[in-house]
Amino acid sequence: MKKILTIIIATIALSSCEIDRAPFGSMESERINQNPEESIDGLLNGVYAQLKAWSDPMHRLGEYAGDNIMIRGSSTDAFYEFISFARTPNNGRLSTFWDSGYKAIAQASNIIKLIPQGKNAALDSKLGECYYVRGMMYFYLVRAYGRPYYQSPETNLGVPIVNGTPDDVINANLPDRATVKATYEQVIADLKKAEEMITANKGASFASKEAAQAMLSRVYLYMSGTYENPNQPFAQLAVDYANKVITGSSKFSLLPRADFMKYNTFTPENNKETIFAIKRVATEFSGFDHYYGIGGMYANIGGQGWGEMYASAKYISLLNETGRNDWRPEKYKIVDARAAFIEPTYSKNAAGAYTEVFRFIKDDTGNVLNYVQATVTRSGSTITCKEGTDTYTLTPVDAAQEIYNITYKNGKTYTGVIDYFITLNRVYPQFYITKASREGENSHLHSPVISRLGEVYLNRAEAYAKLQRYNDALTDLNTIRTRSIVNGGYTSLNATNASELIDKERQLELAYQAERSFDVFRNGKPLTRVYPGPQNQSTSIAANDFRVVFYIPQSAINSYPGKLTQNPTN
């Protein structure tokens, strides 16, 4: 019988998936050895295919644990644990994230082990793509399951380093989790190998030299410590790798403002700013995906999607800092280009007209924040609003932008805006998010962006600040800032405000790309979510809280041949 090399498996040791004798995606080793050039494309396509299943929980655990979103209420779906920080080891979405990540690692590693380096440049370039995927997977795994790098990386645990299917699967005895430091060393080694070997750029849907460099700029940024106690050698390396992408390559450019506001509609291959994205196509994106995919939770478009999760009041407030973004159809005005990815669901009354309201956020009993949309009445120059039986007179704060305040019955002053009534889901106005939808104008089709040039500029800005090169940091920061806000650049950056301004710009720019919660914790900051929604509004999550990291899936521990240490439970 011919020897069969099983490329598709992550091995029973790393996931709860069973091993097939000759599963789809496997190939006869004899055939591969005879003609590796013919075989590698099919094998490599299998590696990229794993990223599609992996990218869904990757987005949810990174984004839902942050402060850019709110959900209409509690949910029995496993993703609610990401929002509530009720960590458990039996979470199906985390199991998919772990299993798909290690399947990609196993497949990439098996190709690297099977096909010798040095046969020809084209083959080496494809091997480099395998190194990129493996390094990227280890990075995303260690940032989810390992503590932030500045917290004792020599002793804190990362993830197991298992590069490929063991020769003897049945009798395998695999190592326990490596330290955070050792896992990062594996990440860097793989990404540097990818940078060295990849010579072909096949477009943003495939790994490239620049994709490896962009990821290295982020990896070293994660290693660069906090603003208060930076690791400057790593910060310098973050700058060095950002430079390779920004000034060392002509393949990528920032989209102009008007195009950036349509970023989500461009396919990866038609977007000059996207460095690497996980390509999805309409033919593989079923009606089921339009509901249960990433965008389906953020909006209902064309009757598709649940539309149960919205932009947080905190994020909307950041968008409005330099001027009100007005989404009303006849008054549509976007001050911050990032506001173009938010779409309130204005509703009309029985007569087909919009209802004018004064929307503000109030403190309810128990210091719980909730939205109010109070119907507006105009009488000459006097404007009032009515909530229940209570009527309030609006006092102008900025009448041109229709920003007003009222003195509420509890004695507090609340500031809000005159707007149209937004449809409620339960008690929350639906501020739909479309950044993960409408690719090719196809409802919720979305190719998750892993790296783009805008992030690389922000990586370099933060690294410059940690090197105390504040003028350089300001230049990079304003490159991104003024693209979105015309004449909105910051005038100065220094040790007292760098952390606040850079982190705010990262939040605005990278929202809904699964970066926010990790950005908060890696810089030693607490996550606070004091805005309307069912999340805990009164308790912050400190960067040293045990809930900052996720539990290793129990299914993985149960099937692991060897010791696989769980994360602490308190």
XYZ file of C-alpha atoms in Angstrom:
570
model
C 0.000 0.000 0.000
C 1.245 3.486 -0.810
C 2.106 5.716 2.093
C -0.509 8.451 2.542
C 0.568 11.821 3.932
C -2.319 13.415 5.742
C -1.916 17.108 5.158
C -5.264 18.367 6.361
C -5.227 17.164 9.953
C -4.210 19.119 12.995
C -3.723 15.696 14.624
C -5.882 14.255 17.301
C -3.324 15.583 19.738
C -4.186 19.209 19.167
C -7.899 19.177 18.494
C -10.977 17.133 19.146
C -11.348 16.342 15.427
C -10.962 12.724 14.386
C -8.365 11.673 11.857
C -9.659 10.309 8.547
C -7.665 7.657 6.730
C -7.421 9.684 3.531
C -9.314 12.920 4.104
C -10.135 15.536 1.511
C -7.035 17.611 0.939
C -4.550 14.794 1.536
C -2.206 13.538 -1.128
C -0.023 10.518 -1.740
C 3.499 11.339 -0.549
C 5.037 9.508 -3.532
C 3.148 11.749 -5.931
C 4.188 14.868 -4.029
C 7.859 13.872 -3.949
C 7.890 13.159 -7.672
C 6.421 16.515 -8.617
C 6.332 19.010 -5.728
C 5.748 21.950 -8.059
C 2.517 20.353 -9.220
C 1.349 19.419 -5.753
C 2.172 22.456 -3.662
C -0.550 24.719 -5.034
C -3.281 22.330 -3.955
C -1.671 21.818 -0.562
C -1.196 25.529 -0.061
C -4.820 26.199 -0.971
C -5.740 23.848 1.860
C -3.707 25.957 4.273
C -5.513 29.131 3.226
C -8.864 27.332 3.461
C -8.318 26.751 7.197
C -8.119 30.497 7.718
C -11.734 30.948 6.685
C -13.122 28.920 9.593
C -10.505 30.384 11.938
C -11.231 34.023 11.070
C -14.792 34.030 12.418
C -14.009 33.266 16.097
C -10.777 35.262 15.735
C -12.852 38.363 15.000
C -15.383 37.745 17.733
C -12.995 37.082 20.607
C -10.894 40.116 19.678
C -13.686 42.598 18.955
C -16.478 41.576 21.313
C -14.155 41.769 24.315
C -13.516 45.449 23.566
C -15.491 48.669 23.868
C -16.430 49.429 20.267
C -19.648 47.432 20.374
C -22.747 46.827 22.461
C -25.252 44.007 22.140
C -29.012 44.374 22.557
C -29.138 41.840 25.423
C -27.683 38.635 26.783
C -27.345 35.635 24.488
C -26.994 31.887 24.817
C -24.453 31.914 21.970
C -20.917 31.098 23.094
C -19.720 34.491 21.842
C -21.537 36.204 24.731
C -18.763 34.994 27.032
C -16.378 37.230 25.100
C -18.571 40.236 25.915
C -19.363 39.339 29.515
C -15.860 38.076 30.377
C -17.509 34.968 31.862
C -14.632 32.760 30.824
C -15.209 28.991 30.518
C -13.143 26.173 28.975
C -16.176 24.740 27.157
C -16.784 27.323 24.468
C -17.445 26.024 20.976
C -16.224 29.163 19.247
C -12.928 29.068 21.136
C -12.574 25.416 20.186
C -12.987 26.330 16.506
C -10.401 29.096 16.891
C -7.929 26.668 18.494
C -8.623 23.724 16.182
C -8.562 25.729 12.943
C -5.430 27.558 14.044
C -3.569 24.348 14.737
C -4.861 22.723 11.561
C -3.344 25.607 9.598
C -0.097 25.229 11.581
C -0.015 21.477 10.949
C -0.713 21.780 7.241
C 1.835 24.563 6.739
C 4.433 22.633 8.769
C 3.850 19.406 6.879
C 4.435 21.167 3.566
C 7.634 22.733 4.929
C 8.857 19.306 6.096
C 7.880 17.572 2.870
C 9.254 19.894 0.207
C 12.960 20.772 0.449
C 14.013 24.375 0.261
C 16.255 25.453 -2.596
C 14.739 23.606 -5.555
C 13.802 26.862 -7.258
C 12.734 30.396 -6.394
C 9.056 29.845 -7.227
C 8.790 26.832 -4.942
C 10.710 28.584 -2.170
C 8.320 31.533 -2.388
C 5.376 29.226 -1.793
C 7.161 27.622 1.138
C 7.589 31.154 2.472
C 3.804 31.523 2.394
C 3.597 28.488 4.676
C 6.011 30.110 7.113
C 3.891 33.271 7.097
C 0.674 31.441 7.890
C 2.330 29.438 10.659
C 3.884 32.502 12.253
C 0.643 34.443 12.019
C -1.321 31.583 13.605
C 1.070 31.298 16.531
C 0.844 35.054 17.077
C -2.939 35.129 17.148
C -3.027 32.067 19.402
C -0.517 33.432 21.905
C -2.208 36.817 22.172
C -5.502 35.071 22.971
C -4.223 32.392 25.355
C -1.040 34.015 26.671
C -0.749 37.077 28.851
C 0.437 40.452 27.452
C 4.135 40.372 26.660
C 5.171 42.988 29.221
C 3.950 40.685 32.014
C 6.795 38.199 32.684
C 7.027 36.553 29.254
C 9.807 34.262 30.488
C 7.445 32.493 32.901
C 3.895 33.077 31.648
C 2.631 30.344 29.366
C 1.949 30.803 25.675
C 0.808 27.909 23.478
C 2.259 24.525 22.477
C 4.794 24.666 19.668
C 4.037 21.628 17.543
C 5.269 22.149 14.015
C 3.586 19.468 11.994
C 1.926 16.106 12.354
C 4.075 13.735 14.454
C 5.499 10.788 12.555
C 3.848 8.443 15.045
C 0.471 9.991 15.800
C -0.768 7.078 17.902
C 2.183 7.142 20.315
C 2.815 10.873 20.222
C 3.852 12.611 23.432
C 3.702 16.336 22.797
C 5.199 19.175 24.850
C 3.246 21.382 27.204
C 2.706 25.027 26.411
C 5.844 27.031 25.671
C 6.377 30.314 27.485
C 5.052 33.530 26.006
C 8.639 34.500 25.186
C 9.370 31.230 23.407
C 6.123 31.425 21.465
C 6.943 34.939 20.283
C 10.396 33.717 19.254
C 8.701 31.060 17.099
C 6.420 33.722 15.597
C 9.365 35.960 14.730
C 11.455 33.125 13.298
C 8.614 32.051 11.011
C 7.762 35.549 9.846
C 11.404 36.381 9.160
C 11.720 33.175 7.183
C 8.636 34.209 5.193
C 10.135 37.632 4.573
C 13.328 36.015 3.311
C 11.720 33.400 1.065
C 8.674 35.033 -0.513
C 9.603 36.684 -3.797
C 6.245 36.656 -5.589
C 3.408 38.989 -4.698
C 0.182 37.327 -5.832
C -2.094 39.968 -4.358
C -3.594 40.738 -0.980
C -5.347 37.369 -0.708
C -1.975 35.634 -0.385
C 0.973 35.930 1.963
C 3.717 38.252 0.750
C 7.024 39.659 1.899
C 5.221 42.863 2.889
C 2.558 40.901 4.785
C 5.325 39.326 6.867
C 6.930 42.723 7.460
C 3.613 44.303 8.433
C 2.925 41.486 10.883
C 6.419 41.802 12.336
C 5.807 45.515 12.929
C 2.770 44.528 14.999
C 4.491 41.650 16.789
C 7.390 43.853 17.902
C 4.895 46.541 18.940
C 3.202 43.981 21.186
C 6.640 43.304 22.689
C 7.489 46.989 23.144
C 6.152 47.310 26.683
C 3.841 50.011 27.968
C 4.096 53.755 27.491
C 5.193 54.080 31.109
C 7.829 51.355 30.849
C 8.693 50.818 27.179
C 11.044 48.220 25.789
C 12.852 50.475 23.378
C 14.842 47.836 21.444
C 11.583 46.151 20.467
C 10.004 49.528 19.720
C 12.883 50.239 17.339
C 12.321 46.914 15.603
C 8.646 47.811 15.198
C 9.767 51.023 13.490
C 12.254 49.152 11.309
C 9.661 46.726 9.997
C 7.062 49.436 9.515
C 9.646 51.326 7.451
C 10.104 48.315 5.188
C 6.416 48.436 4.305
C 5.862 52.203 4.228
C 9.015 53.376 2.475
C 10.531 50.133 1.247
C 7.654 49.059 -0.950
C 5.635 50.802 -3.642
C 2.919 48.152 -3.781
C 0.606 49.741 -1.209
C -0.842 53.185 -0.608
C -3.383 54.753 1.689
C -6.771 55.145 0.084
C -7.929 58.746 -0.347
C -10.701 59.814 2.008
C -13.601 59.219 -0.386
C -12.423 55.706 -1.242
C -11.561 54.916 2.369
C -15.201 55.559 3.290
C -16.049 52.650 0.958
C -13.221 50.403 2.170
C -15.566 47.567 3.033
C -16.937 47.386 -0.529
C -13.596 46.703 -2.235
C -12.344 43.169 -2.781
C -8.828 42.567 -1.391
C -7.266 42.423 -4.853
C -8.787 45.801 -5.732
C -7.723 47.622 -2.589
C -4.296 49.308 -2.613
C -4.294 49.636 1.184
C -4.953 45.983 2.035
C -1.745 44.035 2.592
C -3.280 40.698 3.531
C -6.892 39.588 3.887
C -8.615 36.222 4.119
C -10.422 36.036 0.819
C -14.117 35.124 0.743
C -16.153 34.893 -2.448
C -19.888 35.057 -3.025
C -20.142 31.488 -4.333
C -18.952 30.081 -0.995
C -20.904 32.576 1.112
C -24.338 31.031 1.546
C -27.511 32.596 2.915
C -26.576 30.977 6.224
C -23.322 32.959 6.236
C -25.149 36.246 5.717
C -26.868 35.651 9.046
C -24.246 33.845 11.072
C -21.114 35.424 9.638
C -19.347 38.399 11.169
C -21.404 41.127 9.489
C -24.733 39.454 10.215
C -24.560 40.358 13.900
C -23.769 44.002 13.126
C -26.565 44.816 10.672
C -29.557 43.603 8.703
C -28.933 44.428 5.052
C -31.465 43.571 2.399
C -33.366 41.432 4.877
C -30.271 39.397 5.780
C -28.516 39.399 9.140
C -29.616 39.447 12.759
C -28.555 43.048 13.379
C -28.280 42.635 17.152
C -24.935 44.290 17.888
C -24.270 48.007 17.404
C -21.607 50.683 17.623
C -21.137 51.632 21.265
C -21.971 55.087 22.531
C -18.295 55.373 23.482
C -17.200 54.782 19.893
C -19.829 57.159 18.504
C -18.674 59.818 20.954
C -15.097 59.449 19.681
C -16.323 59.829 16.107
C -18.109 63.045 17.080
C -15.257 64.649 19.027
C -14.215 67.022 16.244
C -17.700 67.667 14.948
C -21.031 65.967 14.731
C -21.458 63.234 12.145
C -25.007 63.622 10.894
C -26.468 60.496 9.299
C -29.910 61.969 8.528
C -30.601 61.385 4.817
C -31.178 65.010 3.796
C -28.508 66.365 6.149
C -25.913 63.651 5.656
C -22.539 64.980 6.729
C -19.573 62.827 7.686
C -16.914 64.713 9.646
C -14.831 61.658 10.532
C -14.569 59.284 7.575
C -14.743 56.303 9.945
C -18.357 57.294 10.647
C -19.238 56.131 7.128
C -19.180 52.560 8.476
C -22.029 53.360 10.902
C -25.635 53.402 9.674
C -28.439 54.277 12.132
C -31.782 52.688 11.246
C -34.032 55.738 11.036
C -37.708 54.811 10.946
C -40.715 56.649 9.566
C -44.126 57.035 11.141
C -47.454 55.946 9.632
C -47.559 59.129 7.546
C -44.184 58.273 5.998
C -42.292 61.017 7.848
C -39.363 60.895 10.219
C -40.002 61.717 13.872
C -37.707 64.364 15.300
C -36.275 63.483 18.705
C -33.730 64.685 21.215
C -31.433 61.757 21.888
C -29.306 61.700 25.003
C -27.955 59.217 27.522
C -29.199 59.339 31.102
C -28.370 57.690 34.402
C -31.061 55.296 35.501
C -31.457 53.823 38.959
C -28.323 52.002 40.021
C -26.030 54.117 37.845
C -27.002 52.259 34.684
C -26.774 54.302 31.500
C -29.592 54.161 28.959
C -30.565 55.971 25.779
C -33.540 58.340 25.646
C -35.185 59.457 22.403
C -37.599 62.199 23.477
C -39.989 63.606 20.874
C -39.191 67.203 19.908
C -41.666 70.066 19.557
C -40.708 73.408 18.012
C -42.510 76.633 18.821
C -40.783 79.625 17.297
C -37.265 79.686 18.691
C -38.202 77.451 21.623
C -37.505 73.742 21.339
C -38.824 71.252 23.869
C -38.745 67.488 24.180
C -41.046 65.143 26.009
C -40.173 61.935 27.838
C -43.276 60.314 29.270
C -45.151 63.090 31.007
C -42.031 65.228 31.531
C -41.222 68.129 29.200
C -37.795 69.737 28.960
C -36.572 72.893 27.246
C -33.482 72.487 25.092
C -30.606 74.906 25.649
C -28.206 75.362 22.706
C -24.665 74.094 23.051
C -23.960 74.300 19.314
C -27.173 75.148 17.502
C -25.563 74.857 14.068
C -24.838 71.185 14.771
C -28.117 70.801 16.686
C -26.350 69.903 19.904
C -28.284 70.877 23.027
C -28.555 70.119 26.687
C -31.370 69.813 29.178
C -31.652 69.961 32.943
C -33.189 66.632 33.846
C -35.604 65.975 36.693
C -32.831 64.382 38.753
C -30.948 67.682 38.627
C -28.321 66.466 36.173
C -27.502 68.193 32.903
C -27.499 65.957 29.843
C -26.151 66.854 26.427
C -27.518 65.295 23.266
C -28.471 65.917 19.653
C -31.614 66.551 17.697
C -31.957 63.635 15.333
C -34.554 61.337 13.839
C -35.990 58.450 15.802
C -33.819 55.364 15.406
C -35.524 51.986 15.480
C -35.072 50.235 18.819
C -34.044 46.645 19.363
C -35.327 46.025 22.836
C -34.406 49.413 24.317
C -31.342 50.284 22.222
C -31.144 52.420 19.043
C -29.731 50.414 16.166
C -26.442 51.980 15.127
C -25.626 49.370 12.503
C -21.989 48.621 11.657
C -21.179 47.884 8.002
C -17.388 47.636 8.093
C -17.636 43.838 7.910
C -20.292 43.812 5.172
C -21.055 44.790 1.573
C -17.880 43.550 -0.116
C -18.678 43.822 -3.793
C -21.969 45.294 -2.572
C -22.987 41.741 -1.622
C -24.920 42.003 1.651
C -22.605 40.635 4.359
C -19.827 39.256 2.171
C -16.555 40.148 3.891
C -12.910 39.186 3.540
C -11.418 39.783 7.022
C -8.500 42.208 6.865
C -5.420 40.974 8.687
C -2.991 43.778 7.771
C -3.412 47.088 5.995
C -1.191 50.085 5.506
C -3.202 52.334 7.852
C -2.356 50.038 10.759
C 1.344 50.016 9.876
C 1.468 53.820 10.138
C -0.143 53.596 13.568
C 2.266 50.845 14.612
C 5.144 53.131 13.737
C 3.557 56.121 15.477
C 3.245 54.205 18.738
C 6.740 52.788 18.472
C 8.147 56.272 17.798
C 6.358 57.568 20.903
C 7.887 54.805 23.009
C 11.270 55.881 21.629
C 10.419 59.475 22.644
C 10.548 60.552 18.993
C 7.351 62.526 19.378
C 7.634 64.653 16.237
C 7.975 61.543 14.094
C 5.085 59.944 15.950
C 2.942 63.025 15.363
C 3.647 62.957 11.629
C 2.487 59.350 11.340
C -0.479 59.897 13.605
C -1.666 62.867 11.584
C -1.188 60.977 8.314
C -4.019 58.727 9.464
C -5.945 61.389 11.361
C -6.177 63.922 8.532
C -7.154 61.270 6.011
C -10.365 60.829 8.011
C -10.841 64.327 9.448
C -10.075 67.207 7.104
C -7.853 69.713 8.940
C -8.235 67.581 12.047
C -4.576 66.947 12.790
C -3.195 67.174 16.297
C -0.958 70.159 16.969
C 1.438 68.519 19.416
C 2.417 65.175 20.848
C 4.483 64.630 23.972
C 4.954 62.327 26.925
C 1.795 63.595 28.603
C -0.665 62.981 25.773
C 0.938 60.405 23.446
C -0.744 57.411 25.043
C -4.190 58.981 24.936
C -4.030 60.303 21.378
C -2.372 57.300 19.756
C -4.626 54.797 21.481
C -7.690 56.839 20.532
C -6.627 56.894 16.892
C -6.004 53.155 16.907
C -9.477 52.642 18.343
C -11.090 54.848 15.716
C -9.115 53.446 12.789
C -8.974 49.745 13.636
C -12.480 49.308 15.043
C -14.209 46.098 13.937
C -10.904 44.502 12.923
C -10.456 42.484 16.150
C -7.642 44.615 17.556
C -9.176 46.758 20.297
C -9.176 44.526 23.394
C -5.607 43.399 22.763
C -4.464 47.010 22.246
C -5.901 47.979 25.630
C -4.383 45.162 27.645
C -0.949 44.989 25.999
C -0.348 48.587 27.112
C -1.334 47.807 30.688
C -4.616 49.696 30.642
C -8.012 48.714 32.037
C -10.990 48.127 29.788
C -13.963 50.280 30.790
C -17.400 50.074 29.183
C -19.418 52.870 30.738
C -22.106 53.230 28.117
C -25.603 51.827 27.441
C -25.850 48.092 27.004
C -26.223 44.933 29.084
C -22.477 44.652 29.710
C -21.196 45.424 33.199
C -21.026 49.231 33.137
C -19.525 49.708 36.592
C -16.578 47.300 36.665
C -13.423 47.649 34.598
C -11.185 44.768 33.545
C -7.585 45.383 34.599
C -4.735 44.289 32.345
C -3.575 41.820 35.005
C -7.040 40.297 35.478
C -7.120 36.532 34.885
C -9.971 37.066 32.399
C -7.734 38.961 29.989
C -6.732 35.595 28.513
C -9.049 32.824 27.366
C -9.145 29.286 28.657
C -7.560 26.533 26.615
C -10.501 24.547 25.174
C -11.236 21.554 27.376
C -11.679 19.423 24.266
C -8.060 20.136 23.329
C -6.833 19.274 26.833
C -8.827 16.041 26.858
C -7.341 14.829 23.556
C -3.779 16.018 24.138
C -1.105 13.296 24.483
C 0.863 14.893 27.239
C 0.364 17.672 29.729
C -1.495 20.754 28.478
C -1.699 23.312 31.270
C -4.888 25.312 31.648
C -4.884 29.055 32.322
C -5.550 30.192 35.914
C -9.164 30.470 37.041
C -8.669 33.477 39.305
